[in-house]
Coordinates of C-alpha atoms in Angstrom, one line a residue:
X1 CA -11.3 10.4 -35.3
X2 CA -14.1 11.3 -34.1
X3 CA -15.3 11.3 -30.5
X4 CA -13.9 10.1 -27.1
X5 CA -15.3 9.8 -23.5
X6 CA -14.2 8.3 -20.4
X7 CA -15.1 8.0 -16.8
X8 CA -13.5 6.9 -13.5
X9 CA -15.5 7.3 -10.2
X10 CA -18.1 6.2 -8.0
X11 CA -21.0 6.1 -10.6
X12 CA -22.2 3.3 -12.7
X13 CA -20.2 4.3 -16.0
X14 CA -22.2 2.8 -18.8
X15 CA -24.8 5.5 -18.7
X16 CA -22.2 8.2 -18.6
X17 CA -20.3 6.9 -21.5
X18 CA -23.5 6.4 -23.6
X19 CA -24.9 9.8 -23.0
X20 CA -21.3 11.3 -23.7
X21 CA -21.1 9.7 -26.9
X22 CA -24.6 11.0 -27.9
X23 CA -23.4 14.4 -26.9
X24 CA -21.0 13.9 -29.6
X25 CA -22.8 12.6 -32.6
X26 CA -22.7 16.0 -34.2
X27 CA -19.1 15.3 -35.0
X28 CA -19.9 12.5 -37.3
X29 CA -19.2 8.7 -37.0
X30 CA -19.4 5.4 -38.9
X31 CA -19.1 2.9 -36.0
X32 CA -18.9 3.3 -32.1
X33 CA -17.6 1.1 -28.9
X34 CA -16.9 1.0 -25.3
X35 CA -14.6 -0.7 -22.8
X36 CA -15.4 -1.2 -19.2
X37 CA -13.3 -2.5 -16.4
X38 CA -15.2 -5.6 -14.6
X39 CA -13.7 -7.5 -11.7
X40 CA -11.1 -9.3 -13.6
X41 CA -11.2 -8.4 -17.1
X42 CA -12.0 -5.6 -20.0
X43 CA -15.1 -6.0 -21.5
X44 CA -15.4 -4.6 -25.2
X45 CA -18.7 -4.0 -27.1
X46 CA -18.6 -2.3 -30.5
X47 CA -20.7 -1.7 -33.2
X48 CA -21.1 -0.3 -36.9
X49 CA -23.5 2.4 -37.6
X50 CA -25.7 4.6 -35.4
X51 CA -25.1 4.5 -31.4
X52 CA -28.5 2.7 -31.3
X53 CA -26.8 -0.3 -32.5
X54 CA -24.5 -0.3 -29.7
X55 CA -27.1 0.1 -27.3
X56 CA -29.0 -2.9 -28.6
X57 CA -25.8 -4.8 -28.3
X58 CA -25.5 -3.4 -24.5
X59 CA -28.8 -4.4 -23.8
X60 CA -28.4 -8.0 -24.2
X61 CA -26.3 -8.0 -20.8
X62 CA -25.9 -6.2 -17.5
X63 CA -22.8 -4.4 -16.8
X64 CA -21.5 -3.2 -13.6
X65 CA -18.4 -1.0 -13.9
X66 CA -17.3 2.4 -12.3
X67 CA -14.7 2.9 -15.1
X68 CA -14.8 2.9 -18.9
X69 CA -13.8 4.6 -22.2
X70 CA -16.1 5.1 -25.3
X71 CA -15.3 6.0 -29.1
X72 CA -17.1 7.1 -32.0
X73 CA -15.1 6.6 -35.0
X74 CA -15.0 8.2 -38.5
X75 CA -12.9 6.0 -40.7
X76 CA -9.5 7.3 -41.8
X77 CA -7.6 4.1 -41.8
X78 CA -9.6 0.8 -42.5
X79 CA -13.4 0.5 -43.5
X80 CA -15.9 1.2 -41.3
X81 CA -16.7 -2.2 -39.6
X82 CA -16.8 -3.8 -36.2
X83 CA -13.2 -4.8 -36.1
X84 CA -11.8 -1.3 -37.1
X85 CA -14.3 0.4 -34.5
X86 CA -12.5 1.5 -31.1
X87 CA -11.7 0.6 -28.5
X88 CA -8.8 -1.7 -29.7
X89 CA -7.0 -4.2 -27.4
X90 CA -3.6 -5.7 -27.0
X91 CA -3.0 -9.5 -27.4
X92 CA -3.7 -10.4 -23.7
X93 CA -6.8 -8.4 -23.8
X94 CA -5.6 -6.7 -20.7
X95 CA -5.0 -3.0 -22.2
X96 CA -7.8 -1.1 -24.0
X97 CA -7.2 2.0 -26.1
X98 CA -9.3 4.7 -28.0
X99 CA -7.8 7.5 -30.6
X100 CA -8.4 10.3 -32.4
X101 CA -5.5 11.4 -35.0
X102 CA -3.6 9.9 -37.3
X103 CA -0.4 7.8 -36.7
X104 CA 1.9 8.6 -39.9
X105 CA 4.4 5.9 -39.1
X106 CA 2.0 3.1 -38.1
X107 CA 3.1 0.9 -40.8
X108 CA 6.8 1.1 -39.7
X109 CA 5.7 0.4 -35.9
X110 CA 3.5 -2.4 -37.0
X111 CA 6.1 -4.3 -38.9
X112 CA 8.3 -3.9 -35.8
X113 CA 5.7 -5.2 -33.4
X114 CA 4.7 -8.1 -35.6
X115 CA 8.6 -9.2 -35.6
X116 CA 8.2 -9.3 -31.6
X117 CA 5.1 -11.7 -32.0
X118 CA 2.2 -9.1 -31.5
X119 CA -1.0 -10.0 -33.7
X120 CA -3.2 -7.3 -35.2
X121 CA -7.1 -7.6 -35.6
X122 CA -7.7 -4.4 -37.6
X123 CA -6.5 -2.2 -40.6
X124 CA -6.4 0.7 -38.3
X125 CA -3.3 3.0 -37.3
X126 CA -4.9 3.1 -33.8
X127 CA -4.2 -0.7 -33.0
X128 CA -0.6 0.0 -33.0
X129 CA -0.8 2.1 -30.2
X130 CA -2.1 -0.2 -27.8
X131 CA 0.4 -2.9 -28.8
X132 CA 3.0 -0.5 -28.1
X133 CA 1.9 0.1 -24.8
X134 CA 1.7 -3.6 -24.4
X135 CA 5.1 -4.0 -25.5
X136 CA 6.7 -1.1 -23.3
X137 CA 5.0 -1.9 -20.2
X138 CA 7.0 -5.3 -20.2
X139 CA 9.9 -3.1 -19.4
X140 CA 8.7 -1.0 -16.6
X141 CA 6.3 -1.2 -13.7
X142 CA 4.7 2.0 -14.5
X143 CA 1.9 2.3 -16.4
X144 CA 2.2 5.9 -16.9
X145 CA 5.9 5.5 -18.4
X146 CA 4.9 2.8 -20.6
X147 CA 2.5 5.1 -22.2
X148 CA 5.0 8.2 -22.5
X149 CA 7.5 5.9 -24.1
X150 CA 5.2 4.6 -26.6
X151 CA 4.1 7.9 -27.4
X152 CA 7.6 9.1 -27.9
X153 CA 7.8 6.5 -30.8
X154 CA 4.8 8.1 -32.6
X155 CA 4.9 10.5 -35.7
X156 CA 1.4 12.1 -36.2
X157 CA -1.3 13.4 -34.2
X158 CA -3.2 11.8 -31.4
X159 CA -5.6 12.2 -28.5
X160 CA -6.0 8.9 -26.5
X161 CA -7.3 7.4 -23.5
X162 CA -6.2 4.1 -22.3
X163 CA -7.2 1.7 -19.4
X164 CA -5.2 -1.0 -18.0
X165 CA -6.8 -4.4 -16.4
X166 CA -4.0 -4.4 -14.1
X167 CA -4.3 -1.0 -12.8
X168 CA -8.2 -0.9 -12.6
X169 CA -8.3 2.2 -10.6
X170 CA -6.4 4.7 -13.4
X171 CA -7.4 6.1 -16.6
X172 CA -4.4 7.7 -18.8
X173 CA -5.3 10.3 -21.4
X174 CA -2.8 12.0 -23.6
X175 CA -3.0 14.4 -26.5
X176 CA -0.6 15.7 -29.3
X177 CA -2.5 18.2 -32.2
X178 CA -6.0 16.8 -31.4
X179 CA -8.0 18.1 -28.7
X180 CA -8.9 16.5 -25.6
X181 CA -10.3 17.8 -22.0
X182 CA -10.4 16.5 -18.4
X183 CA -13.4 17.3 -16.3
X184 CA -13.5 17.0 -12.4
X185 CA -16.6 16.4 -10.2
X186 CA -17.1 15.0 -6.5
X187 CA -18.2 11.8 -8.2
X188 CA -15.5 11.2 -10.4
X189 CA -13.1 12.4 -13.2
X190 CA -14.0 12.8 -17.0
X191 CA -12.1 12.8 -20.1
X192 CA -13.8 13.7 -23.6
X193 CA -12.6 15.0 -27.0
X194 CA -15.2 17.9 -26.6
X195 CA -16.7 19.6 -23.8
X196 CA -20.5 18.9 -24.4
X197 CA -19.9 15.3 -23.8
X198 CA -19.3 15.8 -20.0
X199 CA -21.1 19.2 -19.3
X200 CA -23.8 17.3 -17.6
X201 CA -21.4 16.1 -15.0
X202 CA -19.0 18.9 -14.5
X203 CA -18.4 22.4 -15.5
X204 CA -14.7 22.4 -14.1
X205 CA -12.8 21.5 -17.3
X206 CA -8.8 21.5 -17.8
X207 CA -7.6 21.7 -21.2
X208 CA -4.9 19.2 -21.9
X209 CA -2.2 21.0 -23.8
X210 CA 0.5 19.3 -26.5
X211 CA 2.5 16.8 -25.1
X212 CA 0.8 16.5 -21.8
X213 CA -0.8 13.2 -20.1
X214 CA -3.4 13.1 -17.5
X215 CA -3.7 10.3 -15.0
X216 CA -7.1 10.1 -13.9
X217 CA -8.2 8.0 -10.5
X218 CA -11.6 8.4 -8.8
X219 CA -10.7 11.2 -6.6
X220 CA -7.8 13.0 -8.4
X221 CA -6.2 14.1 -11.5
X222 CA -2.5 14.6 -12.1
X223 CA -1.0 16.2 -15.1
X224 CA 2.8 15.3 -16.5
X225 CA 4.6 16.9 -19.2
X226 CA 8.1 15.5 -20.5
X227 CA 7.8 13.2 -17.5
X228 CA 7.3 16.0 -14.9
X229 CA 4.3 16.7 -12.7
X230 CA 2.6 20.0 -13.6
X231 CA 0.0 22.2 -12.2
X232 CA -3.1 22.9 -14.5
X233 CA -5.8 25.5 -13.3
X234 CA -9.3 24.2 -14.6
X235 CA -11.6 26.9 -16.4
X236 CA -15.6 26.7 -15.5
X237 CA -17.8 26.4 -18.4
X238 CA -20.7 29.0 -18.1
X239 CA -22.8 28.1 -21.3
X240 CA -25.8 26.1 -20.6
X241 CA -25.9 22.4 -21.9
X242 CA -29.3 23.4 -22.9
X243 CA -27.8 25.5 -25.5
X244 CA -26.7 22.1 -27.1
X245 CA -30.0 21.0 -27.3
X246 CA -32.8 21.3 -30.1
X247 CA -35.1 23.7 -27.8
X248 CA -38.0 22.9 -29.9
X249 CA -36.7 22.8 -33.1
X250 CA -36.9 19.5 -35.4
X251 CA -33.1 19.8 -36.2
X252 CA -30.0 21.3 -34.7
X253 CA -29.5 23.1 -38.0
X254 CA -32.7 25.0 -38.1
X255 CA -32.3 26.0 -34.1
X256 CA -28.9 27.3 -35.1
X257 CA -30.2 29.4 -38.3
X258 CA -32.7 31.1 -36.5
X259 CA -30.3 31.6 -33.4
X260 CA -28.4 33.9 -35.6
X261 CA -29.7 37.4 -34.5
X262 CA -28.8 36.5 -31.0
X263 CA -25.4 35.1 -31.7
X264 CA -24.5 38.1 -33.8
X265 CA -25.6 40.5 -31.1
X266 CA -23.7 38.7 -28.5
X267 CA -20.7 38.7 -30.7
X268 CA -20.9 42.5 -31.4
X269 CA -21.6 43.3 -27.5
X270 CA -18.5 41.4 -26.6
X271 CA -16.3 43.9 -28.6
X272 CA -18.2 47.0 -28.6
X273 CA -18.2 49.1 -25.5
X274 CA -21.2 51.6 -26.4
X275 CA -20.0 52.6 -30.0
X276 CA -16.5 52.1 -29.2
X277 CA -14.5 49.2 -30.6
X278 CA -12.4 47.2 -28.1
X279 CA -10.4 44.3 -29.2
X280 CA -7.7 44.4 -26.8
X281 CA -8.7 42.2 -23.9
X282 CA -8.3 38.9 -25.9
X283 CA -4.4 39.2 -26.8
X284 CA -4.3 41.9 -29.5
X285 CA -1.7 43.7 -27.3
X286 CA 0.7 41.3 -28.9
X287 CA -0.1 42.4 -32.5
X288 CA 0.5 46.0 -33.4
X289 CA -2.0 46.8 -35.9
X290 CA -0.3 50.0 -36.7
X291 CA 2.6 48.1 -38.1
X292 CA 0.9 45.5 -40.2
X293 CA 1.4 46.0 -44.0
X294 CA -0.5 43.1 -45.3
X295 CA -2.8 40.2 -44.2
X296 CA -2.4 36.7 -45.2
X297 CA -5.8 34.5 -44.1
X298 CA -6.0 31.1 -43.6
X299 CA -9.2 29.1 -43.6
X300 CA -11.2 26.0 -44.7
X301 CA -14.7 25.6 -45.9
X302 CA -17.4 28.0 -44.7
X303 CA -14.7 29.9 -42.6
X304 CA -13.0 30.4 -46.0
X305 CA -16.1 32.1 -47.4
X306 CA -16.2 34.1 -44.3
X307 CA -12.7 35.1 -44.9
X308 CA -13.3 36.1 -48.3
X309 CA -16.1 38.7 -47.0
X310 CA -13.1 39.9 -44.6
X311 CA -10.9 40.3 -47.3
X312 CA -13.4 42.6 -49.3
X313 CA -14.3 44.6 -46.3
X314 CA -10.7 45.1 -44.8
X315 CA -9.5 46.3 -48.4
X316 CA -12.2 48.5 -48.8
X317 CA -12.4 50.1 -45.2
X318 CA -8.6 50.0 -44.1
X319 CA -6.9 50.1 -47.4
X320 CA -4.8 47.2 -46.5
X321 CA -3.9 44.2 -48.9
X322 CA -5.4 40.9 -48.0
X323 CA -4.9 37.5 -49.3
X324 CA -6.7 34.6 -48.7
X325 CA -5.6 30.9 -49.0
X326 CA -7.0 27.4 -48.1
X327 CA -5.2 26.2 -45.2
X328 CA -4.4 22.9 -46.7
X329 CA -2.5 24.7 -49.5
X330 CA -0.6 27.2 -47.6
X331 CA 2.2 25.0 -46.1
X332 CA 3.0 23.4 -49.6
X333 CA 3.6 26.3 -51.4
X334 CA 5.9 29.5 -50.7
X335 CA 3.8 32.6 -49.8
X336 CA 5.9 35.7 -50.0
X337 CA 5.6 37.0 -46.2
X338 CA 7.1 40.0 -44.8
X339 CA 8.0 41.0 -41.2
X340 CA 4.9 43.0 -41.3
X341 CA 2.5 40.3 -42.6
X342 CA -0.2 39.3 -40.1
X343 CA -1.4 35.8 -40.4
X344 CA -5.1 35.4 -39.5
X345 CA -6.6 32.3 -39.1
X346 CA -10.3 31.5 -39.1
X347 CA -11.6 28.5 -37.7
X348 CA -14.9 27.5 -36.0
X349 CA -13.6 24.7 -33.8
X350 CA -10.0 26.1 -33.2
X351 CA -9.2 22.4 -34.0
X352 CA -9.0 22.3 -37.7
X353 CA -6.0 20.6 -38.4
X354 CA -4.7 22.2 -41.7
X355 CA -5.5 25.6 -40.4
X356 CA -3.4 24.8 -37.3
X357 CA -0.7 23.3 -39.1
X358 CA -0.6 26.7 -41.4
X359 CA -0.6 28.7 -38.1
X360 CA 2.6 26.7 -36.8
X361 CA 4.2 27.1 -40.0
X362 CA 3.6 30.8 -39.7
X363 CA 4.9 30.8 -36.2
X364 CA 8.0 28.8 -36.9
X365 CA 8.8 31.6 -39.6
X366 CA 8.3 34.4 -37.0
X367 CA 5.1 35.6 -38.2
X368 CA 2.5 37.6 -35.9
X369 CA -0.5 35.4 -36.0
X370 CA -4.4 36.1 -35.1
X371 CA -7.2 33.8 -34.6
X372 CA -11.0 33.9 -34.8
X373 CA -12.8 30.9 -33.5
X374 CA -15.8 30.0 -31.8
X375 CA -14.2 27.6 -29.0
X376 CA -12.4 29.1 -25.8
X377 CA -9.5 26.7 -24.7
X378 CA -9.2 25.3 -28.2
X379 CA -5.8 24.7 -29.6
X380 CA -5.7 27.8 -31.8
X381 CA -6.3 29.9 -28.9
X382 CA -3.3 28.5 -27.2
X383 CA -1.0 28.9 -30.6
X384 CA -1.9 32.3 -31.7
X385 CA -0.3 35.5 -30.6
X386 CA -3.8 37.0 -30.5
X387 CA -7.3 35.5 -30.2
X388 CA -10.9 37.1 -31.3
X389 CA -13.6 34.7 -30.1
X390 CA -17.1 34.5 -31.7
X391 CA -20.0 34.5 -29.3
X392 CA -22.2 31.9 -31.5
X393 CA -22.5 29.5 -28.6
X394 CA -22.5 25.5 -29.2
X395 CA -23.0 24.8 -32.9
X396 CA -24.2 21.1 -33.2
X397 CA -25.2 20.9 -36.6
X398 CA -22.2 19.6 -39.0
X399 CA -23.1 22.5 -41.6
X400 CA -22.0 25.8 -40.3
X401 CA -24.7 28.7 -39.9
X402 CA -24.3 30.9 -37.0
X403 CA -20.6 30.7 -37.0
X404 CA -20.5 32.1 -40.6
X405 CA -22.3 35.1 -39.7
X406 CA -20.5 35.7 -36.4
X407 CA -17.2 35.2 -38.1
X408 CA -18.2 37.9 -40.5
X409 CA -19.3 40.2 -37.6
X410 CA -15.7 39.7 -35.9
X411 CA -14.1 40.6 -39.3
X412 CA -16.0 43.9 -39.7
X413 CA -15.1 45.2 -36.3
X414 CA -11.5 44.0 -37.2
X415 CA -11.7 45.9 -40.4
X416 CA -13.0 49.1 -38.7
X417 CA -10.1 48.9 -36.0
X418 CA -7.4 48.7 -38.7
X419 CA -9.2 51.5 -40.3
X420 CA -8.8 53.7 -37.2
X421 CA -5.5 52.9 -36.6
X422 CA -4.6 53.3 -40.4
X423 CA -6.3 56.7 -40.6
X424 CA -8.3 55.4 -43.8
X425 CA -11.8 56.3 -42.1
X426 CA -12.9 59.2 -40.0
X427 CA -14.2 58.9 -36.8
X428 CA -17.5 60.0 -38.1
X429 CA -17.5 57.2 -40.7
X430 CA -16.6 54.6 -38.4
X431 CA -19.3 55.7 -35.9
X432 CA -21.8 55.5 -38.8
X433 CA -20.6 52.0 -39.9
X434 CA -21.0 50.7 -36.3
X435 CA -24.6 52.1 -36.4
X436 CA -25.1 50.2 -39.3
X437 CA -23.6 47.1 -38.1
X438 CA -25.5 47.2 -35.1
X439 CA -28.7 46.9 -37.0
X440 CA -27.7 43.4 -38.3
X441 CA -29.5 41.3 -35.8
X442 CA -32.9 42.9 -36.7
X443 CA -32.0 42.7 -40.4
X444 CA -31.3 38.9 -40.0
X445 CA -34.8 38.6 -38.2
X446 CA -36.3 40.2 -41.3
X447 CA -34.5 37.5 -43.7
X448 CA -35.7 34.9 -41.6
X449 CA -39.3 35.9 -42.2
X450 CA -39.0 34.5 -45.8
X451 CA -38.7 30.7 -44.6
X452 CA -42.2 29.7 -45.3
X453 CA -41.8 31.0 -49.0
X454 CA -38.3 29.2 -49.0
X455 CA -40.0 26.1 -47.8
X456 CA -42.3 26.1 -50.8
X457 CA -39.5 26.9 -53.2
X458 CA -37.8 23.7 -51.9
X459 CA -40.7 21.6 -52.4
X460 CA -40.7 22.7 -56.4
X461 CA -36.6 22.1 -56.8
X462 CA -35.4 19.3 -54.4
X463 CA -35.4 16.7 -57.4
X464 CA -33.0 18.8 -59.6
X465 CA -29.8 17.3 -59.8
X466 CA -27.7 20.1 -60.3
X467 CA -27.5 24.0 -59.3
X468 CA -25.5 26.8 -60.4
X469 CA -24.9 29.9 -57.7
X470 CA -23.9 33.2 -59.2
X471 CA -22.6 36.3 -57.5
X472 CA -20.5 39.3 -57.6
X473 CA -18.3 41.7 -55.2
X474 CA -19.8 40.7 -52.1
X475 CA -22.4 38.4 -53.3
X476 CA -19.8 35.9 -54.6
X477 CA -18.8 34.4 -51.2
X478 CA -22.3 34.1 -50.5
X479 CA -22.9 32.4 -53.6
X480 CA -19.9 29.8 -52.8
X481 CA -21.3 29.4 -49.3
X482 CA -24.9 29.0 -50.5
X483 CA -23.6 26.4 -53.2
X484 CA -21.5 24.8 -50.1
X485 CA -24.5 24.5 -48.0
X486 CA -26.8 22.9 -50.5
X487 CA -24.3 20.3 -51.5
X488 CA -23.3 19.6 -47.8
X489 CA -27.0 18.5 -46.5
X490 CA -28.9 17.8 -49.5
X491 CA -26.3 15.8 -51.7
X492 CA -27.2 17.9 -54.6
X493 CA -24.3 18.8 -56.9
X494 CA -23.9 22.6 -56.8
X495 CA -21.3 25.1 -58.0
X496 CA -20.7 28.5 -57.2
X497 CA -18.9 30.7 -59.7
X498 CA -18.4 34.6 -60.2
X499 CA -21.2 35.8 -62.4
X500 CA -18.6 37.4 -64.8
X501 CA -17.2 34.3 -65.5
X502 CA -20.2 32.7 -67.0
X503 CA -19.1 33.0 -70.6
X504 CA -15.8 31.4 -69.6
X505 CA -17.3 28.1 -69.2
X506 CA -20.0 27.4 -66.8
X507 CA -22.8 28.7 -69.2
X508 CA -22.4 25.4 -70.9
X509 CA -23.9 23.7 -68.1
X510 CA -27.2 25.5 -68.3
X511 CA -30.4 23.6 -69.4
X512 CA -33.7 22.9 -67.6
X513 CA -32.2 20.6 -65.1
X514 CA -29.7 23.0 -63.9
X515 CA -31.5 26.0 -62.0
X516 CA -29.7 29.4 -61.5
X517 CA -29.6 30.9 -57.9
X518 CA -28.5 34.6 -58.2
X519 CA -27.3 36.8 -55.5
X520 CA -28.7 39.9 -56.9
X521 CA -29.3 42.4 -54.1
X522 CA -28.6 45.8 -54.5
X523 CA -24.9 46.6 -55.0
X524 CA -22.2 48.4 -57.2
X525 CA -22.4 45.4 -59.5
X526 CA -26.0 45.1 -59.6
X527 CA -26.7 45.8 -63.4
X528 CA -23.9 43.7 -64.3
X529 CA -25.8 40.7 -62.1
X530 CA -28.9 41.7 -63.7
X531 CA -27.3 41.4 -67.3
X532 CA -25.9 37.7 -66.2
X533 CA -29.5 36.9 -65.1
X534 CA -30.8 37.9 -68.7
X535 CA -28.0 35.9 -70.2
X536 CA -28.8 32.6 -68.6
X537 CA -32.6 33.1 -68.9
X538 CA -32.2 33.6 -72.8
X539 CA -30.7 30.2 -72.8
X540 CA -33.8 28.8 -71.0
X541 CA -32.5 28.5 -67.4
X542 CA -34.6 28.5 -64.2
X543 CA -33.7 31.6 -62.1
X544 CA -34.2 32.1 -58.4
X545 CA -32.7 35.5 -57.4
X546 CA -32.0 36.7 -53.7
X547 CA -32.9 40.4 -54.1
X548 CA -33.5 43.6 -51.9
X549 CA -37.0 44.4 -50.7
X550 CA -37.5 47.5 -52.5
X551 CA -36.4 45.9 -55.8
X552 CA -38.8 46.4 -58.8
X553 CA -37.2 45.4 -62.2
X554 CA -36.2 41.6 -60.9
X555 CA -39.8 41.3 -59.2
X556 CA -41.1 42.0 -62.6
X557 CA -38.7 40.0 -64.7
X558 CA -38.5 36.8 -62.8
X559 CA -41.2 34.5 -61.3
X560 CA -38.8 33.0 -58.4
X561 CA -37.4 35.4 -56.1
X562 CA -36.4 35.9 -52.4
X563 CA -36.3 39.1 -50.7
X564 CA -33.9 40.4 -48.2
X565 CA -33.8 43.7 -46.3
X566 CA -31.9 46.6 -47.9
X567 CA -28.6 47.2 -46.2
X568 CA -25.2 48.5 -46.9
X569 CA -23.6 46.6 -49.5
X570 CA -20.8 45.7 -47.4
X571 CA -23.0 44.4 -44.8
X572 CA -25.3 42.4 -46.8
X573 CA -23.5 39.0 -46.7
X574 CA -25.0 38.4 -43.4
X575 CA -28.6 38.8 -44.7
X576 CA -28.3 37.4 -48.2
X577 CA -26.8 34.2 -46.9
X578 CA -29.8 33.5 -44.5
X579 CA -32.3 32.4 -47.3
X580 CA -29.2 30.2 -49.0
X581 CA -29.0 28.3 -45.5
X582 CA -32.8 28.0 -45.4
X583 CA -32.9 26.9 -49.0
X584 CA -30.3 24.3 -48.5
X585 CA -32.2 23.1 -45.2
X586 CA -35.6 22.8 -46.8
X587 CA -34.1 21.1 -49.7
X588 CA -32.3 18.3 -47.5
X589 CA -35.6 17.9 -45.5
X590 CA -37.8 17.4 -48.6
X591 CA -35.4 14.7 -49.7
X592 CA -35.8 13.0 -46.1
X593 CA -32.1 13.6 -45.1
X594 CA -30.5 14.0 -41.7
X595 CA -29.7 17.8 -41.9
X596 CA -27.6 17.6 -38.6
X597 CA -25.4 14.6 -39.8
X598 CA -24.8 14.6 -43.4
X599 CA -22.9 11.6 -44.7
X600 CA -19.2 11.6 -45.1
X601 CA -18.8 14.9 -43.1
X602 CA -17.5 15.8 -39.6
X603 CA -18.1 18.9 -37.5
X604 CA -14.4 19.4 -36.6
X605 CA -11.9 18.2 -39.2
X606 CA -9.1 17.5 -36.8
X607 CA -6.9 15.5 -39.3
X608 CA -5.2 16.7 -42.3

């Protein structure tokens, strides 16, 4: 992985490729490269590190080309280097290819190709693909058939775009288990791994499905599946590219933190008709909520913490047992699933490889599946029986912020719908909870007002090497998410744990260099959390607490605290996470780090 962009048409393609790759920088990368079709050749330009390095390479020469492909690479096979960067070319230098995904049988294929005289230049699995196409094109006059035959030998996942010097008016794109979209405009046609890469040029987008191939020419696009031509209806992307720009903020992450009131409001508006919940129009008709006897949730990272909140709220409001599992673990154990167990997949991108694999496993077992995602047209929206879309808009920063709060917002509404069909809450109780939920955007605004105080706190703590985050009940997934945010973007070791587990090990970590961050808002477990704070303070710990605005006890007891608006305990994760997101952000800024593209991380984890 990570980013693909391609163009064929009447315009100069180099600026299109570079601009498209810049729009994909948020996905993370360690090297980049492009291939340009010239009059009699394919020119390859690659560079390690930032895209600016690639631009510097390109500035040394003038290029004139109307067709090309580009790639930003995140190393999975082979170290970050110019040799391992994409595009890769075949022995004769007449075919160039870029690829996202993992070729699981590449060693076997490489051995076979070497025996036929092919010479490899890189350590990557991707290079096998371009040599396969070169080998198979010897046996057919059809570029498309050569690509199809090559892909039929591949085990694993791929999104590829290929160009052939001998067919200078054709680009070929194909996918399996890795996202790829096709865009069409009057001046040409485009391919990309994510819509923002080409949104400046077109809003007419076709989503390539698994095992499909697209043949792009300057004035046409044809789609094939299993060797047969198929028709695809494009979708019109309605969100504005400006939504993916910084809009005056210093970083995308900060912008996205401050977009949360709007994102939550838009998400709630999508599913509330007045004060009535309507979850039917995005596929829930296929999932009879009345029949469900248990929910099994699959998620990774931040989505897993949102799922944890969902578990607590569904069990409390709908009296329905919920189990959550890390997606990468689900497939490799033997979960006990009944006919009426609903599999709920939570994924920001809709392309998370482990979550998709878990959903496919569940579908193979005959389970009903429901997905919560932020991306219309993503793979999971086509795989799952039902889909609930969050309305967060594009999230460019690698560290998830507004998708976390919008995922929880959807889970609140799902919990209320389940409570309604199961009769566990009265109509009056449901209406009261909806009224409370509708106050969330304003409550988030209040929580954001603490930013200046949090920035000052970060200035005091950014040199600390370790942090311990504590929480109970609804505060536990918030503590886990707060710790994740801090480690993701500040590179400070942070651990989240249940406050009640302190005496079972974590208390041994406490010293003057390991501050405690405690989620201590008003809740059923408030007195217990206060007791835990007293425990760690007695051992010399420096404590920062997230407390409710009307709190008096901890204000008098602690020197460092952050207030959040008072709200029903079940809704508190959406407000208590805000100061922890800001704390992580300002800690990273104090260290002079890139908060939008932290090292070793990618926005969409599209390989297992």
